[in-house]
CSV table of C-alpha atoms and ligand atoms in Angstrom, one decimal:
chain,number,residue,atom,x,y,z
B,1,UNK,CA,0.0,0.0,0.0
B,2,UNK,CA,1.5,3.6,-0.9
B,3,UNK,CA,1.6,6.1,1.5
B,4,UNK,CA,-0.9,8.7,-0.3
B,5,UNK,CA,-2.8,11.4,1.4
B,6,UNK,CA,-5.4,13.3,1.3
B,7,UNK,CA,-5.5,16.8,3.4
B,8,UNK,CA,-8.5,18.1,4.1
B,9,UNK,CA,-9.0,21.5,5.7
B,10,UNK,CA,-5.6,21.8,5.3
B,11,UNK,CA,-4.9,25.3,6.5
B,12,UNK,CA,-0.6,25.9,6.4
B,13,UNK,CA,-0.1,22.2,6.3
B,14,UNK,CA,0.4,21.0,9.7
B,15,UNK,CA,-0.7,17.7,8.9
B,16,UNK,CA,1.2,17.3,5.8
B,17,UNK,CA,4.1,18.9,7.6
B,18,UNK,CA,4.0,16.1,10.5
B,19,UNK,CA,3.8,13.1,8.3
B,20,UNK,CA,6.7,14.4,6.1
B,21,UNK,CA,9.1,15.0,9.0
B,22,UNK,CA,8.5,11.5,9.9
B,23,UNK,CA,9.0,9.9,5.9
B,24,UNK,CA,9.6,11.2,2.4
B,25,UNK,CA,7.7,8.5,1.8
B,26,UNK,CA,4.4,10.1,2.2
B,27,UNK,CA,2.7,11.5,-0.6
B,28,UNK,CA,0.0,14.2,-0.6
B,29,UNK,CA,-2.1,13.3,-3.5
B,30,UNK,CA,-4.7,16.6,-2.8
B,31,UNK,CA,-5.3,18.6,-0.7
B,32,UNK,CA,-8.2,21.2,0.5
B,33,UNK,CA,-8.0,24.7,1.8
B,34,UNK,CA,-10.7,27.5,1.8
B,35,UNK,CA,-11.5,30.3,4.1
B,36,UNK,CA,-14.9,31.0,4.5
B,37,UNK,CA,-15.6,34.7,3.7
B,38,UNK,CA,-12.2,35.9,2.3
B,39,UNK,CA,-11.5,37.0,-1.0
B,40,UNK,CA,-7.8,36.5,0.2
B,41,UNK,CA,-7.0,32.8,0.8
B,42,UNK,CA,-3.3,33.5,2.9
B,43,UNK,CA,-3.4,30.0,4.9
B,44,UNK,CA,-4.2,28.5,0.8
B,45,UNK,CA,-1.6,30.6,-0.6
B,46,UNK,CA,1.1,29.7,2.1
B,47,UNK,CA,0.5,26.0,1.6
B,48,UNK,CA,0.9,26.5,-1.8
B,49,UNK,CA,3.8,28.9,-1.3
B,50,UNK,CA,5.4,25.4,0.4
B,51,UNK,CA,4.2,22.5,-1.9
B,52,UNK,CA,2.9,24.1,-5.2
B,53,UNK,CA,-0.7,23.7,-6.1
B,54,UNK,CA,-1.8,19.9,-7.5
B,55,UNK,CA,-4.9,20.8,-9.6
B,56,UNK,CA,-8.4,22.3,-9.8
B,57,UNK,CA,-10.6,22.7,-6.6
B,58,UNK,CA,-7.8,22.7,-3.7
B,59,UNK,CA,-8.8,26.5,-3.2
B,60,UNK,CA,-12.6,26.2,-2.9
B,61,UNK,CA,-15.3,25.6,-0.4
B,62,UNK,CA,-15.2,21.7,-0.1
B,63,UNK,CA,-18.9,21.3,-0.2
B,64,UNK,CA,-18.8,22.7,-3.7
B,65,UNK,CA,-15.9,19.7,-4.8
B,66,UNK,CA,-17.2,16.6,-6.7
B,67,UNK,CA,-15.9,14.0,-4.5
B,68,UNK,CA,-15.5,11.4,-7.6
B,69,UNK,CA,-12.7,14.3,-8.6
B,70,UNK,CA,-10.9,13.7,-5.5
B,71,UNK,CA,-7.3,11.5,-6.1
B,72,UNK,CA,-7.5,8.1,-4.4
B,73,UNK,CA,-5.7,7.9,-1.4
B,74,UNK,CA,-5.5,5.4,1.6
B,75,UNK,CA,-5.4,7.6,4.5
B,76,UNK,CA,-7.3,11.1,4.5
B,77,UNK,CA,-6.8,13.5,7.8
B,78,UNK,CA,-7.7,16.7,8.3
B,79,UNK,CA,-8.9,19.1,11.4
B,80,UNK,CA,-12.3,20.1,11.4
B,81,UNK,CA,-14.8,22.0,13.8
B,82,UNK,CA,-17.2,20.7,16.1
B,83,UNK,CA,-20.4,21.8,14.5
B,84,UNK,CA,-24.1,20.4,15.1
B,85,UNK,CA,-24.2,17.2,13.3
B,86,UNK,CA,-27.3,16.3,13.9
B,87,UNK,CA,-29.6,14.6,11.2
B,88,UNK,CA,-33.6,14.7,10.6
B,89,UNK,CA,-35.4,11.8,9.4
B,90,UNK,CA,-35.5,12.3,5.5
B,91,UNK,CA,-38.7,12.8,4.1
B,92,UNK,CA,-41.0,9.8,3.0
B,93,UNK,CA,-39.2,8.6,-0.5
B,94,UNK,CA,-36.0,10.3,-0.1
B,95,UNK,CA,-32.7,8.1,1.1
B,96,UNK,CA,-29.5,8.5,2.7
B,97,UNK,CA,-28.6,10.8,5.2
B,98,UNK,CA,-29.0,14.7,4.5
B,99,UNK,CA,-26.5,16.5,6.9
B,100,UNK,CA,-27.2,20.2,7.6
B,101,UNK,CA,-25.9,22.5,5.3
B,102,UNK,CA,-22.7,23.7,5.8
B,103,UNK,CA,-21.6,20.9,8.0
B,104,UNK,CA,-18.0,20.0,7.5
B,105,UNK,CA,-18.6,16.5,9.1
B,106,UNK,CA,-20.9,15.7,5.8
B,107,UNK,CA,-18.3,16.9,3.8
B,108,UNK,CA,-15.6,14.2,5.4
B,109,UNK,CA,-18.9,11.5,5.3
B,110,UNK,CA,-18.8,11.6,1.5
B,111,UNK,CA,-15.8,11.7,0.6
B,112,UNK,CA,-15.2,8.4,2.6
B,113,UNK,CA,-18.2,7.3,0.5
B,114,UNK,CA,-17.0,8.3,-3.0
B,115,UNK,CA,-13.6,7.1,-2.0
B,116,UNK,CA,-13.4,4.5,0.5
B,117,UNK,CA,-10.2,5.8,2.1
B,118,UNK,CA,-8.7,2.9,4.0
B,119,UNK,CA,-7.3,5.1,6.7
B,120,UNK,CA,-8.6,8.4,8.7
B,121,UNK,CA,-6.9,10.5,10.8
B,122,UNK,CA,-8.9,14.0,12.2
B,123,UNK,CA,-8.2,16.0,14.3
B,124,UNK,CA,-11.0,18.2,16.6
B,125,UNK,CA,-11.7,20.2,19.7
B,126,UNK,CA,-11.5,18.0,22.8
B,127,UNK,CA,-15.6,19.8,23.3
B,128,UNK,CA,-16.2,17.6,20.2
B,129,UNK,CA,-17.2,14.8,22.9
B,130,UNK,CA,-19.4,16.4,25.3
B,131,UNK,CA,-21.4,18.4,22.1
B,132,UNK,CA,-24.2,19.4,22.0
B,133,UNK,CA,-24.5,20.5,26.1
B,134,UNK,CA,-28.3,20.4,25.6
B,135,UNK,CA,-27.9,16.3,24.9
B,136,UNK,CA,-24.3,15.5,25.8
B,137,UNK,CA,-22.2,13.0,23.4
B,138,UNK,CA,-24.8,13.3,20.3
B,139,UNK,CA,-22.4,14.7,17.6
B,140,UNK,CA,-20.0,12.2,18.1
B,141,UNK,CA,-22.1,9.4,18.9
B,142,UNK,CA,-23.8,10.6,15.0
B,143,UNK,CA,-20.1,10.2,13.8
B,144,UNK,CA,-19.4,7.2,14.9
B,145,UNK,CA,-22.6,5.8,13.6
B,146,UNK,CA,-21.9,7.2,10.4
B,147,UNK,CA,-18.2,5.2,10.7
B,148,UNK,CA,-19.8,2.1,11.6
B,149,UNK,CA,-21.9,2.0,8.5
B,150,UNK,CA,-19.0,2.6,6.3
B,151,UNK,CA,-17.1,0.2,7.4
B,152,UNK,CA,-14.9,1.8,10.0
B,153,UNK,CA,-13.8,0.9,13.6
B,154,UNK,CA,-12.9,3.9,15.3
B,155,UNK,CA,-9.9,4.6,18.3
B,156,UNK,CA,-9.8,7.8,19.9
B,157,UNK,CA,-8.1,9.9,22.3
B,158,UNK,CA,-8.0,13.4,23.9
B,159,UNK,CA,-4.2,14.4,23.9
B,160,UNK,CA,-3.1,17.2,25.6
B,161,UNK,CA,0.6,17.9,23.4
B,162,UNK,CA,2.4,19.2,26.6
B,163,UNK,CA,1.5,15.7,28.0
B,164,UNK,CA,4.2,14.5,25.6
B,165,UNK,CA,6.8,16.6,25.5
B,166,UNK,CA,5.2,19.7,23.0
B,167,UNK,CA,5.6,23.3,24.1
B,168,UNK,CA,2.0,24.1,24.3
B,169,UNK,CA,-1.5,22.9,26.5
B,170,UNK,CA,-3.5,21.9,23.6
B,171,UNK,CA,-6.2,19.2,24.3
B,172,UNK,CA,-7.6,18.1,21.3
B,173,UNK,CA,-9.8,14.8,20.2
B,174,UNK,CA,-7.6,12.6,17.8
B,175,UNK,CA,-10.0,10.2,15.5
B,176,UNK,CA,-8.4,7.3,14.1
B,177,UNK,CA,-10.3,5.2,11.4
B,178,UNK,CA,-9.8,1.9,9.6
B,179,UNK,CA,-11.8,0.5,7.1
B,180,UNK,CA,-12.8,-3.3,8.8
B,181,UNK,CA,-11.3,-4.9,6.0
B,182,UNK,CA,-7.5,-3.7,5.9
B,183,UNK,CA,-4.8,-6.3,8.1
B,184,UNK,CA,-4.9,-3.7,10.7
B,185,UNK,CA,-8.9,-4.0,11.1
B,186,UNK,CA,-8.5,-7.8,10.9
B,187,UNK,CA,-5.2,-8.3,13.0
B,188,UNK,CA,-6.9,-6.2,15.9
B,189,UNK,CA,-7.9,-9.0,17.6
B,190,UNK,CA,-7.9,-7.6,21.2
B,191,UNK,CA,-10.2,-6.7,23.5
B,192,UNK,CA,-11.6,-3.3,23.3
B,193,UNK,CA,-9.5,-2.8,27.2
B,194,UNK,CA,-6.4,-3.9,25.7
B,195,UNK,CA,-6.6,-1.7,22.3
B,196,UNK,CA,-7.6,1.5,24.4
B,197,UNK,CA,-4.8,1.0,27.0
B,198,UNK,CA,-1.8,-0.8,25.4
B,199,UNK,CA,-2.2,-1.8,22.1
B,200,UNK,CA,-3.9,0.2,19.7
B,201,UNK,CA,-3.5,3.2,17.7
B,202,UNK,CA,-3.0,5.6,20.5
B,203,UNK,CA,-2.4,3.3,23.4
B,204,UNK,CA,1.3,2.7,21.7
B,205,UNK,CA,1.9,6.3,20.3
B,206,UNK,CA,0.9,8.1,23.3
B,207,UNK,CA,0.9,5.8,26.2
B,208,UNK,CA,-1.2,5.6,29.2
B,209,UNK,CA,-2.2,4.5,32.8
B,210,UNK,CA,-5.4,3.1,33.0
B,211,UNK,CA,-7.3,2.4,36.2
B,212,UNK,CA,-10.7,3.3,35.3
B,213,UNK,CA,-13.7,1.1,34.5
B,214,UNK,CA,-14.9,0.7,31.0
B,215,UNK,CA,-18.3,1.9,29.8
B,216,UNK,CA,-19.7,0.4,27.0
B,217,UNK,CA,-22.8,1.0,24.8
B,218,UNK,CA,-23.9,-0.2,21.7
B,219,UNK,CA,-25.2,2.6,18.6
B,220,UNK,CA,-28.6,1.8,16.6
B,221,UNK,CA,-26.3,2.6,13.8
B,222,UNK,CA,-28.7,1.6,11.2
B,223,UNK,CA,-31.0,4.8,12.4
B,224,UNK,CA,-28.7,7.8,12.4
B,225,UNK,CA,-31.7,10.0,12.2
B,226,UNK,CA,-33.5,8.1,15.4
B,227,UNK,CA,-30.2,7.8,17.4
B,228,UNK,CA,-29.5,11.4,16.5
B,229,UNK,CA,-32.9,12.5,17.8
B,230,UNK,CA,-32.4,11.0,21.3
B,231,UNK,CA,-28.5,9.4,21.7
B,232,UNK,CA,-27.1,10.6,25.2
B,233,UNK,CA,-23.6,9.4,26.5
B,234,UNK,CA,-20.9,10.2,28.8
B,235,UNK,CA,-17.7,9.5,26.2
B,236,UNK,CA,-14.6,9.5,27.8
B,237,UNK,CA,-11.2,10.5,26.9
B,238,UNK,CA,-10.0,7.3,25.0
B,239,UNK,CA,-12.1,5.0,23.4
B,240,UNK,CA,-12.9,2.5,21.1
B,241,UNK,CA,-15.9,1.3,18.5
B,242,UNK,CA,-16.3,-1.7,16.4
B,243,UNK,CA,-19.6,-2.3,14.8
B,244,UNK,CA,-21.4,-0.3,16.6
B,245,UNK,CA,-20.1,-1.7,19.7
B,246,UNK,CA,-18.2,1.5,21.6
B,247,UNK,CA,-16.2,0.8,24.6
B,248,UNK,CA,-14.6,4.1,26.4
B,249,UNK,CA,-12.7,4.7,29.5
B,250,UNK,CA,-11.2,7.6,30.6
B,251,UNK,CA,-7.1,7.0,30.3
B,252,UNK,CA,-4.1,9.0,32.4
B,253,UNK,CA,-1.2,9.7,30.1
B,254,UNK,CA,2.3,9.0,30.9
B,255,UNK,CA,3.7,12.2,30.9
B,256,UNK,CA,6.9,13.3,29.6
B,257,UNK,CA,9.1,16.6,30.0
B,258,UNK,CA,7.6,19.8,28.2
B,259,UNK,CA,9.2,22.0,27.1
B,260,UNK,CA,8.8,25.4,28.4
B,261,UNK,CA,7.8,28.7,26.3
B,262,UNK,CA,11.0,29.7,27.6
B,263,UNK,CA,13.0,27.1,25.8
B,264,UNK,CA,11.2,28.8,22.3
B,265,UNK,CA,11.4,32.7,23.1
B,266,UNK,CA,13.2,34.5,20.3
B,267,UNK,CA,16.1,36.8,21.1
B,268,UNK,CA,16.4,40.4,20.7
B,269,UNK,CA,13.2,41.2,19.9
B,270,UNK,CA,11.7,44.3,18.0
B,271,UNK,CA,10.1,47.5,20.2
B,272,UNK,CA,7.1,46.6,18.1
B,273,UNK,CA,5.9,44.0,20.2
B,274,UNK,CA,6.4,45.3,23.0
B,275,UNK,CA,3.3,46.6,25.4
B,276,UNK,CA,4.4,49.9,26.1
B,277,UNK,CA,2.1,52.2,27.2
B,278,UNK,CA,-0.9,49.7,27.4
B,279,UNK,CA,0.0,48.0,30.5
B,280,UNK,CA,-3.2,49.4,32.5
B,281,UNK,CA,-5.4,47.9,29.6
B,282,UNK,CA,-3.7,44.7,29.9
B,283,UNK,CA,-3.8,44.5,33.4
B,284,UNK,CA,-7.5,45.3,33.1
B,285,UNK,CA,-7.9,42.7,30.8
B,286,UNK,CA,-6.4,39.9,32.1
B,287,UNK,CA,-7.9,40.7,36.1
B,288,UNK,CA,-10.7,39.5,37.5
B,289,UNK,CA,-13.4,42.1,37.4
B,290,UNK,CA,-17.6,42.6,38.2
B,291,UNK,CA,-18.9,44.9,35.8
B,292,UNK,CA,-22.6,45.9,35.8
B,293,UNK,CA,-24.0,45.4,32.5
B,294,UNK,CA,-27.4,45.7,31.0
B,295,UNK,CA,-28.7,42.8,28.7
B,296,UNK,CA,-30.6,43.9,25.6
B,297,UNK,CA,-34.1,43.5,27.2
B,298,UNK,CA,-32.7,45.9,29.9
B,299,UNK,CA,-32.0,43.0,32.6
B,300,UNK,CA,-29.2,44.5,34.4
B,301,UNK,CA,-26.9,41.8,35.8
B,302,UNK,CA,-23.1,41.3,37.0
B,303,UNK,CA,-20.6,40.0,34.4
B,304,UNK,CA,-18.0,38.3,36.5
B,305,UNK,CA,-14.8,36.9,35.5
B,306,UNK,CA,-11.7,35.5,37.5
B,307,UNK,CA,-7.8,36.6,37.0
B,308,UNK,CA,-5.5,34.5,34.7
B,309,UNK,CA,-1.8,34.8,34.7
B,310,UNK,CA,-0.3,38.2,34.1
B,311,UNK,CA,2.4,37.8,32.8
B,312,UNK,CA,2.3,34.0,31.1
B,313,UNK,CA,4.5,31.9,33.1
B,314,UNK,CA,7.6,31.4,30.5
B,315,UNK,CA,8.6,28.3,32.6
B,316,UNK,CA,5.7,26.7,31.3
B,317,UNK,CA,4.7,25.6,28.5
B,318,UNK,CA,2.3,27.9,26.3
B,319,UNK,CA,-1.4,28.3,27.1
B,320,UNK,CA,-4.1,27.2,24.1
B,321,UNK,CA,-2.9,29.4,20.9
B,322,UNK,CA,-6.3,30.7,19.6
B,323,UNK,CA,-7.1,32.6,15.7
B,324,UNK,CA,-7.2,35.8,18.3
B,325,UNK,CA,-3.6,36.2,19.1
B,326,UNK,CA,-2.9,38.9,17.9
B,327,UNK,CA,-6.0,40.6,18.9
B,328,UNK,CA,-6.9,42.5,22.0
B,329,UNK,CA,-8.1,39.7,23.8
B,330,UNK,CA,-7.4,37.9,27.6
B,331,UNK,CA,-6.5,34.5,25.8
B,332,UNK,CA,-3.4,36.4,24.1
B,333,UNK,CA,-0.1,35.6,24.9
B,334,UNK,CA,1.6,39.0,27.1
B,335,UNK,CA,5.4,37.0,28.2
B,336,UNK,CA,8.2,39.2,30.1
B,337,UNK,CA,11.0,39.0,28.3
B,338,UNK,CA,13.6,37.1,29.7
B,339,UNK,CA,16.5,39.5,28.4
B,340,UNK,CA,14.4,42.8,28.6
B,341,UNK,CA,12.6,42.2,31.9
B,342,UNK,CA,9.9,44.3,29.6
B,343,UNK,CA,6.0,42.7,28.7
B,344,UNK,CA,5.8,41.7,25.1
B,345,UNK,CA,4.0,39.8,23.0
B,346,UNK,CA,4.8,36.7,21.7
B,347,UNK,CA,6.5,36.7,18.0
B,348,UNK,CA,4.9,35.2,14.9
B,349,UNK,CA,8.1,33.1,15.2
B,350,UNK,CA,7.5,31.9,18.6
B,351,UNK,CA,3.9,31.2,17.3
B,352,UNK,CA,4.7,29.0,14.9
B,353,UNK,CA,7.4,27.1,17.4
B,354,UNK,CA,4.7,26.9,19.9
B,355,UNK,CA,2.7,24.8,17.1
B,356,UNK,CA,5.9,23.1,15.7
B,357,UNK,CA,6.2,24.8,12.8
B,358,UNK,CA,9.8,25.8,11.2
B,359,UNK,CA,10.3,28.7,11.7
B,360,UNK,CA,8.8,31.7,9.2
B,361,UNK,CA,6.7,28.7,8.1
B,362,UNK,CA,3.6,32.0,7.4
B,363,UNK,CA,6.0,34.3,6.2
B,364,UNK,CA,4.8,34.0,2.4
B,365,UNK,CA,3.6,37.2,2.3
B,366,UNK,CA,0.4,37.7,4.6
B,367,UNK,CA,-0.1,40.1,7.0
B,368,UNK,CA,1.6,40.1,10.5
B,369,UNK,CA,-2.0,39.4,12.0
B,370,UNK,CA,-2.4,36.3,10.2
B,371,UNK,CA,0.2,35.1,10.7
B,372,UNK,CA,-1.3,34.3,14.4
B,373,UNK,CA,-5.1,33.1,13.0
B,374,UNK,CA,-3.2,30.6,10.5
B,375,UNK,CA,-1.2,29.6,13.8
B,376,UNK,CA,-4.5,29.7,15.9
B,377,UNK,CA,-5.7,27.0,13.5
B,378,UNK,CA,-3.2,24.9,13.3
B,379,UNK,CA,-2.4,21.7,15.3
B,380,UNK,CA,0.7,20.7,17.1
B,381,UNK,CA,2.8,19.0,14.1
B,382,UNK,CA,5.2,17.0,16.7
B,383,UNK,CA,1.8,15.4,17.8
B,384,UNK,CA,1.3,14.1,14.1
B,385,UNK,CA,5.0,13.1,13.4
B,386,UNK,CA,4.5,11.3,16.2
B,387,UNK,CA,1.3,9.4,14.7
B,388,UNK,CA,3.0,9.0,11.1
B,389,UNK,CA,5.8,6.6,12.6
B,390,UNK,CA,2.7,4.3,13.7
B,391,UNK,CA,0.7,5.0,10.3
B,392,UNK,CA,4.2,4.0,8.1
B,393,UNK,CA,4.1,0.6,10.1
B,394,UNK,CA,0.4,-0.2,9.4
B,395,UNK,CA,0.4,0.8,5.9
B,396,UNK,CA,3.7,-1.1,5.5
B,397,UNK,CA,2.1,-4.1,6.9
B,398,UNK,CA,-0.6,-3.8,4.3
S,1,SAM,C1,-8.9,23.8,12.3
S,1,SAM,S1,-8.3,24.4,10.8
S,1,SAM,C2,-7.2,23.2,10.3
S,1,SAM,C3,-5.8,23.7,10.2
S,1,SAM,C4,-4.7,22.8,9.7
S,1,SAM,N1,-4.8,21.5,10.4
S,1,SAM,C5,-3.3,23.4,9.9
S,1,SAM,O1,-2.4,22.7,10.3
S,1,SAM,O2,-3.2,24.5,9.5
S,1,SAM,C6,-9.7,24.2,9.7
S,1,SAM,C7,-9.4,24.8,8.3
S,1,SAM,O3,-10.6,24.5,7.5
S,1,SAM,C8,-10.8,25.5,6.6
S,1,SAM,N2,-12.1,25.5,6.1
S,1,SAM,C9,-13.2,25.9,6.8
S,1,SAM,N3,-14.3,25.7,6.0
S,1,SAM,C10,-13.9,25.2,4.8
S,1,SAM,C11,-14.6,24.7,3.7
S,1,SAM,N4,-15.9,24.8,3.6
S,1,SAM,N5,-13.9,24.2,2.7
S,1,SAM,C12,-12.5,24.0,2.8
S,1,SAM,N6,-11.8,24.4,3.9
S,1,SAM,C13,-12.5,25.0,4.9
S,1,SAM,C14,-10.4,26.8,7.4
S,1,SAM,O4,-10.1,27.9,6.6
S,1,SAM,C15,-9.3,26.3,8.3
S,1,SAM,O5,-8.0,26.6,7.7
């Protein structure tokens, strides 16, 4: 089996990026980048900037892609948001499975239809498991179901990448998908305890203590719009599903050293991004406060919020990056610089080591600003390297 891939959602490339530090041997048949709303596609652009462009439709809206056009592949991954993917029953005389419009998970479902991708590796927010809060585990319980009738068993796992050894707190859901009918589906033989904590996918890429009990519940898969209308369930942070049949538990890692923001700080840094005469605003910012406010219906009410860290511990490793980091907004990064002594802001350098990325990785030619949202968006590429060394031994194997 080659080692061809298909990136979807593609952003900069961290996917791509993480495989290839890993191999040459990987392959990125196609790929998919489009920014909703922008007539400038920078995060496109950069990729292609890296890797050259491979043919028609890599810079357009993926629901407007014929998915028959796609290249064959065998494993597709891509990060994609946690949306509602809930499903009504079709009208009387329609089939399949209408997903709301606009929903990227529909997108992923037929494409793994039209091309029966043997491996799936995604990437989402660690929410993804707990959505919607109104009827907790639905959206991924309507995945799963939508795996088992492929064909798919499913492993997953909540990493957090400072867990092992990254320079960031990034907790994110990892979905790894087979097809039943490759060795790897067959040769998993184990039980569903055994593949979450020592043998699977991410049981031997990330590994983990396990001391908790193991829930298990089986999904009416073959009524997606029925299981969608009522499905409820607690998934833990590692699990497991094979026809249906999901097994989760929740799973402590086995930490390793991080490495501190400090071990990534840039040296003589630019006035520019330094705070200056802001600090009061900062400090405002960042501080708990109580601040009467009056809702639109003229409720008046107390908005309350607690303190975070001011300044960001730099012996630490780096809080979530989010799309906002270079915005006036609490979850942005304000460091003291350890040379200076002065408040700054972090670099679009130390952004993109923070994620992994070489450095100047963005700097094809956007805009200082998004530089950070490309960054925001990105995943931690170690994370995936990481994965890739287990992916080139399956798909050897095959
Ligand atoms: C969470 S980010 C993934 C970033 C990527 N993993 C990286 O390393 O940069 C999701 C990406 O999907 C893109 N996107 C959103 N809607 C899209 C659509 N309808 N078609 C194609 N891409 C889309 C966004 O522009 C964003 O770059």
């Amino acid at each position: 089996m080659q080692k061809t891939v298909c990136e979807l959602f593609a952003g900069v490339g961290g996917f791509r990026l993480g495989l290839e530090k890993s191999s040459p041997e990987w392959n990125t048949v196609w790929f998919s980048q489009w920014e909703p709303n922008r007539t400038k596609q920078w995060a496109h652009d950069c990729y292609v900037a890296h890797w050259g462009d491979i043919n028609k439709y890599t810079g357009v809206d993926i629901s407007l892609v014929p998915k028959n056009s796609i290249p064959n592949h065998n494993l597709l991954v891509g990060g994609f948001p946690c949306q509602d993917y809930s499903v009504a029953r079709p009208l009387p005389g329609s089939s399949g499975l209408e997903g709301k419009k606009g929903v990227l998970w529909w997108q992923i479902r037929d494409i793994l239809v039209a091309k029966e991708s043997p491996f799936v590796l995604l990437e989402n927010v660690d929410r993804l498991l707990k959505s919607p809060a109104s009827q907790r585990g639905r959206d991924f319980g309507v995945m799963l179901a939508c795996l088992a009738v492929l064909g798919y068993s499913v492993e997953w796992r909540v990493i957090n990448a400072a867990e092992y050894g990254a320079g960031q707190r990034r907790r994110r859901t990892f979905i790894f998908a087979y097809k039943n009918d490759t060795c790897y589906g067959r040769q998993l033989i184990d039980s569903p305890q055994q593949i979450i904590a020592e043998t699977g996918f991410f049981a031997t890429t990330f590994p983990v203590q396990c001391k908790e009990i193991f829930k298990q519940i089986t999904l009416d898969y073959q009524d997606i719009p029925g299981l969608s209308s009522v499905f409820e369930f607690d998934f833990k942070n590692a699990g497991y599903m094979k026809d249906g049949v999901v097994s989760t538990t929740r799973v402590t890692p086995i930490q390793e050293e991080a490495i501190p923001l400090r071990a990534l700080l840039e040296q003589d840094v630019t006035e520019k991004y330094y705070l200056g005469n802001k600090l009061e605003k900062w400090k405002f910012l960042k501080g708990p406060k109580k601040i009467n406010r009056t809702s639109k219906d003229g409720h008046e009410y107390i908005f309350s919020e607690g303190g975070i860290a001011f300044p960001d511990s730099i012996d630490l490793p780096a809080r979530t990056m989010l799309t906002s980091e270079s915005s006036v907004n609490r979850s942005t990064h304000i460091i003291q610089d350890p040379q200076t002594k002065k408040l700054r802001f972090i670099t679009p350098i130390e952004a993109e080591r923070i994620q992994g990325f070489d450095d100047n990785w963005t700097n094809t030619g956007m805009p200082e600003k998004f530089r950070y949202f490309v960054m925001g968006n990105a995943l931690v590429v170690p994370m995936v390297t990481r994965m890739a060394r287990k992916l080139e031994e399956i798909i050897d194997n095959e």
